[in-house]
Short mmCIF file of C-alpha atoms and ligand atoms in Angstrom, two decimals:
data_model
loop_
_atom_site.label_atom_id
_atom_site.label_comp_id
_atom_site.label_asym_id
_atom_site.label_seq_id
_atom_site.Cartn_x
_atom_site.Cartn_y
_atom_site.Cartn_z
CA UNK A 1 -36.03 -104.02 123.80
CA UNK A 2 -35.68 -100.59 123.07
CA UNK A 3 -39.36 -99.82 122.40
CA UNK A 4 -41.66 -97.80 124.42
CA UNK A 5 -45.10 -99.02 123.13
CA UNK A 6 -46.01 -102.38 121.81
CA UNK A 7 -49.08 -102.54 119.33
CA UNK A 8 -50.50 -105.61 118.90
CA UNK A 9 -52.48 -105.54 115.37
CA UNK A 10 -52.02 -103.44 112.20
CA UNK A 11 -55.96 -102.75 111.76
CA UNK A 12 -57.11 -99.25 112.27
CA UNK A 13 -57.20 -99.52 115.76
CA UNK A 14 -53.25 -100.42 116.22
CA UNK A 15 -52.14 -98.52 113.01
CA UNK A 16 -54.32 -95.04 114.18
CA UNK A 17 -52.61 -95.07 117.83
CA UNK A 18 -49.42 -96.12 116.55
CA UNK A 19 -49.19 -92.57 114.19
CA UNK A 20 -50.59 -90.56 116.81
CA UNK A 21 -48.10 -91.61 119.35
CA UNK A 22 -45.51 -91.41 116.51
CA UNK A 23 -46.43 -87.99 115.32
CA UNK A 24 -46.80 -86.36 118.63
CA UNK A 25 -44.39 -87.93 121.18
CA UNK A 26 -40.50 -88.78 121.06
CA UNK A 27 -41.83 -92.87 121.49
CA UNK A 28 -40.48 -95.63 119.82
CA UNK A 29 -43.56 -97.75 118.45
CA UNK A 30 -43.19 -101.42 117.70
CA UNK A 31 -46.51 -102.85 115.61
CA UNK A 32 -46.97 -106.44 115.39
CA UNK A 33 -49.17 -108.61 113.81
CA UNK A 34 -49.62 -112.16 113.36
CA UNK A 35 -50.52 -111.93 109.66
CA UNK A 36 -48.16 -111.26 106.95
CA UNK A 37 -49.68 -108.25 106.19
CA UNK A 38 -50.15 -105.01 107.66
CA UNK A 39 -54.03 -103.61 107.52
CA UNK A 40 -55.85 -105.94 109.68
CA UNK A 41 -59.22 -106.96 107.86
CA UNK A 42 -59.35 -104.32 105.37
CA UNK A 43 -56.18 -105.45 103.79
CA UNK A 44 -56.45 -105.23 99.89
CA UNK A 45 -54.35 -106.20 96.98
CA UNK A 46 -54.54 -106.37 92.74
CA UNK A 47 -55.01 -109.92 92.02
CA UNK A 48 -53.28 -111.17 88.92
CA UNK A 49 -56.46 -110.10 86.36
CA UNK A 50 -55.77 -106.35 87.43
CA UNK A 51 -58.71 -106.41 90.03
CA UNK A 52 -58.53 -104.95 93.30
CA UNK A 53 -59.63 -107.38 95.69
CA UNK A 54 -60.33 -107.18 99.75
CA UNK A 55 -59.16 -110.60 101.23
CA UNK A 56 -61.35 -110.38 104.06
CA UNK A 57 -64.46 -109.07 102.23
CA UNK A 58 -65.68 -105.77 100.42
CA UNK A 59 -64.63 -102.76 102.98
CA UNK A 60 -67.03 -99.61 102.07
CA UNK A 61 -65.62 -96.51 104.33
CA UNK A 62 -68.93 -94.32 105.48
CA UNK A 63 -69.04 -91.99 108.19
CA UNK A 64 -70.88 -88.92 110.11
CA UNK A 65 -67.68 -88.44 112.15
CA UNK A 66 -66.25 -85.75 110.75
CA UNK A 67 -62.90 -86.16 112.98
CA UNK A 68 -62.25 -89.36 111.62
CA UNK A 69 -62.69 -88.82 108.26
CA UNK A 70 -60.12 -85.51 108.42
CA UNK A 71 -57.94 -87.60 110.28
CA UNK A 72 -57.73 -90.72 107.73
CA UNK A 73 -58.24 -88.78 104.96
CA UNK A 74 -54.71 -87.49 104.93
CA UNK A 75 -53.51 -91.25 104.12
CA UNK A 76 -53.80 -92.79 100.77
CA UNK A 77 -55.98 -91.39 98.19
CA UNK A 78 -59.84 -91.22 98.36
CA UNK A 79 -62.74 -90.90 95.97
CA UNK A 80 -66.65 -90.64 96.67
CA UNK A 81 -68.32 -94.12 96.32
CA UNK A 82 -72.28 -94.60 97.06
CA UNK A 83 -72.50 -98.44 97.69
CA UNK A 84 -75.62 -100.16 96.66
CA UNK A 85 -76.83 -103.51 97.29
CA UNK A 86 -79.65 -105.82 95.65
CA UNK A 87 -81.10 -109.08 97.24
CA UNK A 88 -81.80 -111.81 95.51
CA UNK A 89 -85.42 -112.75 96.31
CA UNK A 90 -87.34 -115.89 94.89
CA UNK A 91 -90.96 -114.71 95.26
CA UNK A 92 -92.61 -118.26 95.87
CA UNK A 93 -89.50 -119.70 96.97
CA UNK A 94 -90.38 -122.93 94.36
CA UNK A 95 -89.39 -121.77 90.84
CA UNK A 96 -86.34 -120.54 89.58
CA UNK A 97 -87.91 -116.83 88.73
CA UNK A 98 -86.47 -114.43 90.86
CA UNK A 99 -86.13 -110.79 91.45
CA UNK A 100 -83.24 -108.37 92.23
CA UNK A 101 -84.53 -105.66 95.07
CA UNK A 102 -82.60 -102.65 97.07
CA UNK A 103 -81.71 -103.21 100.34
CA UNK A 104 -82.41 -101.54 102.60
CA UNK A 105 -86.31 -101.66 101.65
CA UNK A 106 -87.39 -98.72 99.97
CA UNK A 107 -90.18 -97.92 97.67
CA UNK A 108 -88.67 -99.83 95.13
CA UNK A 109 -88.18 -102.67 96.77
CA UNK A 110 -91.79 -102.59 98.14
CA UNK A 111 -93.01 -101.89 94.69
CA UNK A 112 -91.04 -104.59 92.80
CA UNK A 113 -91.99 -107.39 95.19
CA UNK A 114 -95.31 -106.65 96.99
CA UNK A 115 -97.24 -103.61 95.96
CA UNK A 116 -96.54 -101.75 92.66
CA UNK A 117 -99.41 -99.25 93.79
CA UNK A 118 -96.32 -97.94 96.37
CA UNK A 119 -95.08 -94.61 95.01
CA UNK A 120 -94.94 -92.22 97.58
CA UNK A 121 -93.57 -91.30 101.12
CA UNK A 122 -97.49 -91.89 101.88
CA UNK A 123 -97.82 -94.69 100.71
CA UNK A 124 -95.10 -96.42 101.97
CA UNK A 125 -95.54 -95.52 105.27
CA UNK A 126 -99.61 -96.50 105.17
CA UNK A 127 -98.22 -100.01 103.84
CA UNK A 128 -95.79 -100.70 106.43
CA UNK A 129 -98.38 -99.43 108.79
CA UNK A 130 -100.48 -102.20 107.50
CA UNK A 131 -97.94 -104.83 107.68
CA UNK A 132 -97.24 -104.43 111.31
CA UNK A 133 -100.60 -103.38 112.72
CA UNK A 134 -101.16 -107.54 114.10
CA UNK A 135 -97.45 -107.47 115.65
CA UNK A 136 -97.74 -107.95 119.35
CA UNK A 137 -93.99 -107.06 119.90
CA UNK A 138 -93.02 -103.65 121.43
CA UNK A 139 -90.23 -102.25 122.32
CA UNK A 140 -87.55 -103.04 124.31
CA UNK A 141 -87.22 -105.76 122.17
CA UNK A 142 -85.62 -109.11 123.31
CA UNK A 143 -84.11 -110.04 120.23
CA UNK A 144 -83.41 -109.69 116.45
CA UNK A 145 -86.54 -111.27 115.43
CA UNK A 146 -88.84 -108.84 117.70
CA UNK A 147 -87.34 -105.80 116.82
CA UNK A 148 -87.56 -106.73 112.77
CA UNK A 149 -90.76 -107.87 112.49
CA UNK A 150 -91.85 -104.84 114.44
CA UNK A 151 -90.70 -102.62 111.73
CA UNK A 152 -91.07 -104.49 108.89
CA UNK A 153 -93.61 -107.23 109.41
CA UNK A 154 -93.52 -110.82 108.78
CA UNK A 155 -93.66 -110.81 104.94
CA UNK A 156 -90.05 -108.78 104.50
CA UNK A 157 -88.68 -110.55 108.16
CA UNK A 158 -89.23 -113.94 106.36
CA UNK A 159 -87.89 -112.59 102.63
CA UNK A 160 -84.84 -110.91 103.76
CA UNK A 161 -83.79 -111.41 107.01
CA UNK A 162 -84.44 -114.85 108.88
CA UNK A 163 -82.56 -117.07 106.52
CA UNK A 164 -79.94 -114.63 105.89
CA UNK A 165 -79.10 -114.11 109.56
CA UNK A 166 -78.94 -117.68 110.37
CA UNK A 167 -76.72 -118.31 107.36
CA UNK A 168 -74.43 -115.49 108.98
CA UNK A 169 -74.54 -116.13 112.42
CA UNK A 170 -75.63 -119.83 112.68
CA UNK A 171 -78.47 -118.72 114.85
CA UNK A 172 -81.58 -117.43 113.91
CA UNK A 173 -82.80 -113.85 114.56
CA UNK A 174 -84.56 -114.70 117.83
CA UNK A 175 -81.17 -115.94 119.64
CA UNK A 176 -79.61 -112.57 118.60
CA UNK A 177 -79.60 -109.09 120.52
CA UNK A 178 -81.95 -106.89 118.60
CA UNK A 179 -79.01 -104.58 117.79
CA UNK A 180 -77.89 -107.11 114.64
CA UNK A 181 -81.19 -106.22 112.81
CA UNK A 182 -81.53 -103.02 113.77
CA UNK A 183 -78.50 -101.97 111.72
CA UNK A 184 -80.73 -102.16 108.52
CA UNK A 185 -82.94 -99.22 108.11
CA UNK A 186 -86.38 -98.71 106.28
CA UNK A 187 -86.14 -95.86 103.75
CA UNK A 188 -89.46 -94.59 103.23
CA UNK A 189 -88.13 -92.90 99.82
CA UNK A 190 -86.32 -94.15 96.89
CA UNK A 191 -82.97 -93.89 97.83
CA UNK A 192 -81.38 -97.22 97.34
CA UNK A 193 -78.31 -96.41 98.62
CA UNK A 194 -76.72 -98.66 101.36
CA UNK A 195 -75.43 -96.00 103.35
CA UNK A 196 -76.84 -92.29 103.87
CA UNK A 197 -73.90 -90.86 105.68
CA UNK A 198 -72.52 -87.36 104.09
CA UNK A 199 -69.40 -88.85 103.77
CA UNK A 200 -68.85 -92.31 101.50
CA UNK A 201 -65.75 -92.97 100.18
CA UNK A 202 -63.30 -96.20 98.74
CA UNK A 203 -59.73 -95.39 98.92
CA UNK A 204 -58.63 -95.48 95.09
CA UNK A 205 -55.01 -96.91 95.59
CA UNK A 206 -56.93 -99.66 98.01
CA UNK A 207 -56.91 -99.75 101.80
CA UNK A 208 -53.35 -101.06 101.86
CA UNK A 209 -52.05 -98.18 100.47
CA UNK A 210 -53.63 -96.34 103.49
CA UNK A 211 -52.05 -98.44 106.04
CA UNK A 212 -48.74 -98.23 104.60
CA UNK A 213 -48.71 -94.47 104.52
CA UNK A 214 -50.03 -94.49 108.16
CA UNK A 215 -47.36 -96.71 109.68
CA UNK A 216 -44.41 -94.87 107.40
CA UNK A 217 -42.69 -93.33 110.08
CA UNK A 218 -39.11 -93.09 111.29
CA UNK A 219 -40.40 -93.86 114.80
CA UNK A 220 -42.61 -97.09 113.86
CA UNK A 221 -41.23 -100.23 113.72
CA UNK A 222 -43.67 -103.08 112.12
CA UNK A 223 -42.96 -106.83 112.71
CA UNK A 224 -45.12 -109.12 110.57
CA UNK A 225 -45.62 -112.76 111.38
CA UNK A 226 -45.05 -112.05 114.95
CA UNK A 227 -48.00 -113.64 117.25
CA UNK A 228 -48.14 -111.86 120.22
CA UNK A 229 -49.32 -115.24 122.16
CA UNK A 230 -46.24 -117.00 121.14
CA UNK A 231 -43.71 -114.21 121.46
CA UNK A 232 -45.19 -112.39 124.68
CA UNK A 233 -42.42 -113.03 126.94
CA UNK A 234 -40.25 -111.27 124.84
CA UNK A 235 -42.02 -107.99 125.24
CA UNK A 236 -41.80 -107.98 129.27
CA UNK A 237 -39.73 -104.99 129.12
CA UNK A 238 -42.20 -102.75 127.38
CA UNK A 239 -43.58 -99.73 128.90
CA UNK A 240 -46.96 -99.74 127.32
CA UNK A 241 -49.11 -102.28 125.31
CA UNK A 242 -52.12 -101.65 123.07
CA UNK A 243 -53.84 -104.83 122.55
CA UNK A 244 -56.39 -105.08 119.47
CA UNK A 245 -56.72 -109.07 118.85
CA UNK A 246 -59.63 -111.13 120.63
CA UNK A 247 -59.79 -110.38 124.68
CA UNK A 248 -60.15 -113.99 125.21
CA UNK A 249 -57.12 -115.18 123.56
CA UNK A 250 -55.19 -112.33 125.89
CA UNK A 251 -56.63 -114.19 129.00
CA UNK A 252 -56.65 -117.91 127.80
CA UNK A 253 -54.69 -119.02 131.06
CA UNK A 254 -57.13 -117.62 133.08
CA UNK A 255 -59.46 -121.12 131.90
CA UNK A 256 -63.01 -119.19 131.23
CA UNK A 257 -65.38 -120.21 128.39
CA UNK A 258 -64.14 -118.61 125.18
CA UNK A 259 -66.56 -116.17 123.14
CA UNK A 260 -68.11 -117.08 120.09
CA UNK A 261 -66.94 -115.44 116.89
CA UNK A 262 -68.10 -115.92 113.43
CA UNK A 263 -65.64 -116.09 110.41
CA UNK A 264 -66.18 -116.18 106.72
CA UNK A 265 -65.00 -118.85 104.12
CA UNK A 266 -63.83 -116.81 100.80
CA UNK A 267 -64.68 -118.70 97.42
CA UNK A 268 -63.23 -116.86 94.53
CA UNK A 269 -64.27 -117.31 90.80
CA UNK A 270 -62.87 -115.54 87.97
CA UNK A 271 -64.31 -115.18 84.45
CA UNK A 272 -63.18 -113.81 80.95
CA UNK A 273 -65.29 -111.29 79.58
CA UNK A 274 -66.37 -109.44 76.59
CA UNK A 275 -64.88 -106.03 77.31
CA UNK A 276 -63.01 -104.20 79.96
CA UNK A 277 -66.35 -102.69 81.37
CA UNK A 278 -68.06 -105.76 81.09
CA UNK A 279 -69.60 -106.83 84.77
CA UNK A 280 -71.46 -110.21 85.61
CA UNK A 281 -74.18 -109.27 88.45
CA UNK A 282 -76.73 -106.34 88.56
CA UNK A 283 -74.87 -104.74 91.67
CA UNK A 284 -71.48 -104.69 93.36
CA UNK A 285 -72.68 -106.89 96.33
CA UNK A 286 -75.42 -109.27 95.41
CA UNK A 287 -77.30 -110.66 98.84
CA UNK A 288 -78.52 -114.21 98.83
CA UNK A 289 -81.16 -114.49 101.54
CA UNK A 290 -83.08 -117.63 100.25
CA UNK A 291 -82.04 -121.02 102.12
CA UNK A 292 -81.48 -122.34 98.69
CA UNK A 293 -77.87 -121.14 98.33
CA UNK A 294 -75.21 -122.00 101.34
CA UNK A 295 -73.51 -118.34 100.84
CA UNK A 296 -74.93 -115.00 102.03
CA UNK A 297 -74.02 -112.97 99.19
CA UNK A 298 -71.69 -112.71 96.38
CA UNK A 299 -68.84 -109.35 95.76
CA UNK A 300 -67.97 -108.58 91.97
CA UNK A 301 -65.04 -106.36 92.89
CA UNK A 302 -64.66 -104.89 89.53
CA UNK A 303 -67.54 -102.74 90.39
CA UNK A 304 -65.98 -100.82 92.85
CA UNK A 305 -64.72 -97.78 91.56
CA UNK A 306 -65.57 -99.13 87.72
CA UNK A 307 -62.36 -100.81 87.68
CA UNK A 308 -61.25 -101.77 83.73
CA UNK A 309 -60.08 -105.43 83.03
CA UNK A 310 -60.71 -107.97 80.76
CA UNK A 311 -62.00 -110.36 83.22
CA UNK A 312 -64.42 -110.10 86.64
CA UNK A 313 -63.51 -112.03 89.79
CA UNK A 314 -66.41 -112.73 92.32
CA UNK A 315 -66.45 -113.82 95.63
CA UNK A 316 -69.20 -115.77 97.45
CA UNK A 317 -69.19 -115.63 101.27
CA UNK A 318 -69.82 -118.38 103.68
CA UNK A 319 -70.13 -118.18 107.04
CA UNK A 320 -68.39 -120.29 109.48
CA UNK A 321 -67.65 -120.87 113.01
CA UNK A 322 -64.58 -122.13 112.30
CA UNK A 323 -61.62 -119.62 110.98
CA UNK A 324 -60.19 -116.11 111.85
CA UNK A 325 -62.41 -114.49 114.27
CA UNK A 326 -64.11 -111.79 112.26
CA UNK A 327 -67.53 -110.80 113.81
CA UNK A 328 -68.51 -110.85 117.44
CA UNK A 329 -71.67 -113.05 118.25
CA UNK A 330 -74.18 -110.52 120.19
CA UNK A 331 -76.10 -112.66 122.64
CA UNK A 332 -76.85 -112.89 125.94
CA UNK A 333 -74.38 -115.51 126.74
CA UNK A 334 -71.15 -113.71 124.69
CA UNK A 335 -72.31 -110.59 126.67
CA UNK A 336 -72.44 -111.75 130.24
CA UNK A 337 -69.26 -113.76 129.28
CA UNK A 338 -67.67 -110.67 127.59
CA UNK A 339 -68.25 -108.63 130.94
CA UNK A 340 -66.39 -110.63 132.83
CA UNK A 341 -63.38 -110.56 130.59
CA UNK A 342 -63.84 -106.60 130.46
CA UNK A 343 -63.50 -106.40 134.36
CA UNK A 344 -59.84 -108.51 133.78
CA UNK A 345 -58.98 -105.92 131.14
CA UNK A 346 -59.91 -103.12 133.51
CA UNK A 347 -57.07 -104.49 136.39
CA UNK A 348 -54.95 -105.30 133.90
CA UNK A 349 -55.18 -101.98 132.20
CA UNK A 350 -54.30 -100.33 135.61
CA UNK A 351 -51.88 -103.01 137.15
CA UNK A 352 -48.81 -101.22 138.49
CA UNK A 353 -46.01 -101.00 136.01
CA UNK A 354 -47.74 -102.41 133.21
CA UNK A 355 -50.06 -100.72 131.21
CA UNK A 356 -52.31 -102.17 128.99
CA UNK A 357 -54.95 -101.00 126.54
CA UNK A 358 -57.74 -102.99 124.90
CA UNK A 359 -58.61 -101.66 121.79
CA UNK A 360 -60.86 -102.56 118.49
CA UNK A 361 -63.64 -104.69 117.13
CA UNK A 362 -61.78 -108.03 118.76
CA UNK A 363 -60.70 -106.55 122.20
CA UNK A 364 -63.59 -104.50 123.01
CA UNK A 365 -65.75 -107.52 121.47
CA UNK A 366 -68.16 -105.25 119.44
CA UNK A 367 -69.25 -104.96 115.83
CA UNK A 368 -67.42 -101.34 115.31
CA UNK A 369 -66.96 -100.20 111.55
CA UNK A 370 -63.99 -98.86 110.02
CA UNK A 371 -65.02 -95.20 111.04
CA UNK A 372 -65.77 -96.19 114.47
CA UNK A 373 -62.16 -98.02 115.05
CA UNK A 374 -60.93 -94.96 113.81
CA UNK A 375 -63.04 -92.94 116.01
CA UNK A 376 -62.22 -95.05 119.02
CA UNK A 377 -58.54 -94.55 118.61
CA UNK A 378 -58.94 -91.22 118.49
CA UNK A 379 -60.94 -90.81 121.77
CA UNK A 380 -58.56 -92.95 123.46
CA UNK A 381 -55.92 -90.72 122.55
CA UNK A 382 -57.75 -87.41 123.73
CA UNK A 383 -58.52 -89.18 126.97
CA UNK A 384 -54.74 -89.93 127.41
CA UNK A 385 -53.82 -86.53 126.91
CA UNK A 386 -56.50 -85.26 129.41
CA UNK A 387 -55.38 -87.86 132.00
CA UNK A 388 -52.00 -86.64 131.22
CA UNK A 389 -50.71 -90.21 130.20
CA UNK A 390 -48.77 -88.85 127.24
CA UNK A 391 -46.52 -86.24 127.09
CA UNK A 392 -46.42 -84.67 123.89
CA UNK A 393 -43.50 -82.97 122.60
P1 FAD B 401 -58.76 -105.90 112.59
O1 FAD B 401 -59.02 -104.95 111.33
O2 FAD B 401 -59.36 -107.21 112.72
O3 FAD B 401 -57.44 -105.62 112.97
C1 FAD B 401 -56.71 -106.71 114.49
C2 FAD B 401 -55.33 -107.18 113.83
O4 FAD B 401 -54.75 -107.69 115.08
C3 FAD B 401 -55.46 -108.14 112.88
O5 FAD B 401 -54.59 -107.77 111.84
C4 FAD B 401 -54.74 -109.37 113.57
O6 FAD B 401 -54.21 -110.18 112.60
C5 FAD B 401 -54.10 -109.00 114.63
N1 FAD B 401 -53.87 -109.51 115.68
C6 FAD B 401 -55.17 -110.41 116.06
N2 FAD B 401 -54.30 -111.27 117.27
C7 FAD B 401 -53.11 -110.88 117.25
C8 FAD B 401 -52.09 -111.71 118.30
N3 FAD B 401 -52.35 -112.55 119.23
N4 FAD B 401 -50.75 -111.27 117.69
C9 FAD B 401 -50.41 -110.58 116.77
N5 FAD B 401 -51.49 -109.61 116.00
C10 FAD B 401 -52.79 -110.01 116.47
N6 FAD B 401 -66.37 -101.98 108.25
C11 FAD B 401 -66.73 -100.57 107.35
O7 FAD B 401 -66.82 -99.58 108.04
N7 FAD B 401 -67.30 -100.87 106.53
C12 FAD B 401 -67.35 -102.21 105.49
O8 FAD B 401 -67.99 -102.35 104.56
C13 FAD B 401 -66.96 -103.24 106.29
N8 FAD B 401 -66.72 -104.50 105.63
C14 FAD B 401 -66.56 -105.60 106.52
C15 FAD B 401 -67.05 -107.13 106.10
C16 FAD B 401 -66.46 -107.67 106.93
C17 FAD B 401 -66.47 -109.11 106.12
C18 FAD B 401 -65.58 -107.66 108.18
C19 FAD B 401 -65.14 -108.78 108.81
C20 FAD B 401 -65.38 -106.63 108.32
C21 FAD B 401 -65.84 -105.58 108.14
N9 FAD B 401 -65.97 -103.70 108.61
C22 FAD B 401 -66.57 -102.86 107.57
C23 FAD B 401 -65.34 -103.98 109.82
C24 FAD B 401 -63.96 -103.48 109.33
O9 FAD B 401 -62.99 -104.68 109.07
C25 FAD B 401 -63.33 -103.66 111.12
O10 FAD B 401 -64.18 -101.97 111.55
C26 FAD B 401 -61.79 -102.89 111.15
O11 FAD B 401 -61.16 -103.98 110.54
C27 FAD B 401 -61.39 -102.77 112.94
O12 FAD B 401 -60.10 -102.81 112.77
P2 FAD B 401 -59.27 -103.55 114.20
O13 FAD B 401 -58.00 -102.97 114.09
O14 FAD B 401 -60.44 -103.12 115.14
O15 FAD B 401 -59.28 -104.80 113.82
N1 UDP B 402 -79.42 -108.98 106.72
C1 UDP B 402 -80.35 -109.56 106.50
N2 UDP B 402 -80.68 -109.56 104.90
C2 UDP B 402 -79.74 -108.82 104.27
C3 UDP B 402 -78.73 -107.89 104.90
C4 UDP B 402 -78.64 -108.12 106.15
O1 UDP B 402 -80.61 -110.46 107.08
O2 UDP B 402 -80.10 -108.60 102.98
C5 UDP B 402 -78.59 -109.17 108.16
C6 UDP B 402 -77.57 -110.00 108.53
O3 UDP B 402 -77.99 -110.37 110.48
C7 UDP B 402 -76.51 -109.16 108.91
C8 UDP B 402 -77.18 -107.90 109.56
O4 UDP B 402 -78.35 -107.81 108.92
O5 UDP B 402 -75.84 -109.65 109.89
C9 UDP B 402 -76.23 -106.47 109.60
O6 UDP B 402 -76.03 -106.15 107.90
P1 UDP B 402 -74.93 -105.79 107.37
O7 UDP B 402 -75.06 -105.67 105.85
O8 UDP B 402 -75.08 -104.00 107.95
O9 UDP B 402 -73.40 -106.17 108.12
P2 UDP B 402 -72.22 -106.75 107.55
O10 UDP B 402 -72.30 -108.19 106.54
O11 UDP B 402 -72.20 -105.28 106.59
O12 UDP B 402 -71.21 -106.82 108.69
#
């Protein structure tokens, strides 16, 4: 096979490396993906109702990494978009009466749900001090329950995090690393945006257009519906492989226990609307922390970039342990097991004459946002140059 580098996976991790190699070397690059499309989990398309849908759940780009943004903004077309999320809370969890409150918790959330006298930063700081004063947990926290109760107090923990996390992960927060709930900040002001990063964008032509352009280079060939695990033998002659699939799949023949992942089952509904601007729910994403419903959130895709359509498509997300691997599950068992896979990966990377790099959310078994996946690929590239592994033309 006349290929210098094989890249397994056409998500951001694989596609960014492919582009860097193509632009800076004379190498021929083959990108394969087992799916029938490029873009990995960021793949999107316009449905028959004229609404852009992300096949694997809503994707909001946000970053503080200027280098990642400088790189990716050269592909596709991007527009600023500040994401907002509301959680649907049933105050006494007995009636059908519900309140929509902003997540992350900010002054407005506390006002609407618990204490209307909270108006200022001083008020909300005092309010949280009161909520958490009886909490005994101290850093370093052993798990997500401890870290969340210590920061938010028991009321918010129970209303927002306990059940949602169980629905999302199949485990209560006490069985997950502290890092899971540490992702959620507290806002001591009235900023109800989901992210505060200076760079918050959505691609107006969709993520798939970004990937089309990333991979559009005469030195890059893309082969879809090609599963590395089935076709591995065809690639023995390749000098270098970048593997962005699940690391436990790569080493399946070693007979170790498998790593745990969460997947999502998506249920789609489309409604005819009265006019092209009309929407159904009060925010693009409504989280459902209550055990009353089995899904975690509902996404109304039309709201992203204010799309116009006489219809609206909503997608409910049900978390499940079966299906495509999306989320690595961060707990003690998986961290220990991943360390063993990581050792195998390090050996494989330096094994004589067969160089392999393990990169991305699945190969590094790490909860990575898009900018982190792009940033990691850029960091690896810089390291290769430093180590003299790449001849730049
Ligand atoms: P992936 O996109 O998963 O790409 C890996 C590719 O490898 C896949 O296409 C897969 O088909 C392919 N592959 C796997 N095994 C094989 C094989 N054996 N042979 C061939 N191909 C194979 N990030 C954000 O920044 N903002 C968000 O709002 C956001 N929302 C998300 C919502 C959901 C539901 C999920 C699951 C993720 C979200 N992310 C978000 C994270 C984002 O999807 C990842 O950061 C990004 O996809 C990582 O890119 P990747 O290339 O590492 O992995
Ligand atoms: N979470 C929660 N309630 C919410 C929002 C988030 O309990 O209303 C928890 C949940 O465990 C989730 C984690 O916080 O997995 C991180 O949330 P984030 O929105 O960052 O994750 P995403 O769904 O975007 O991957």
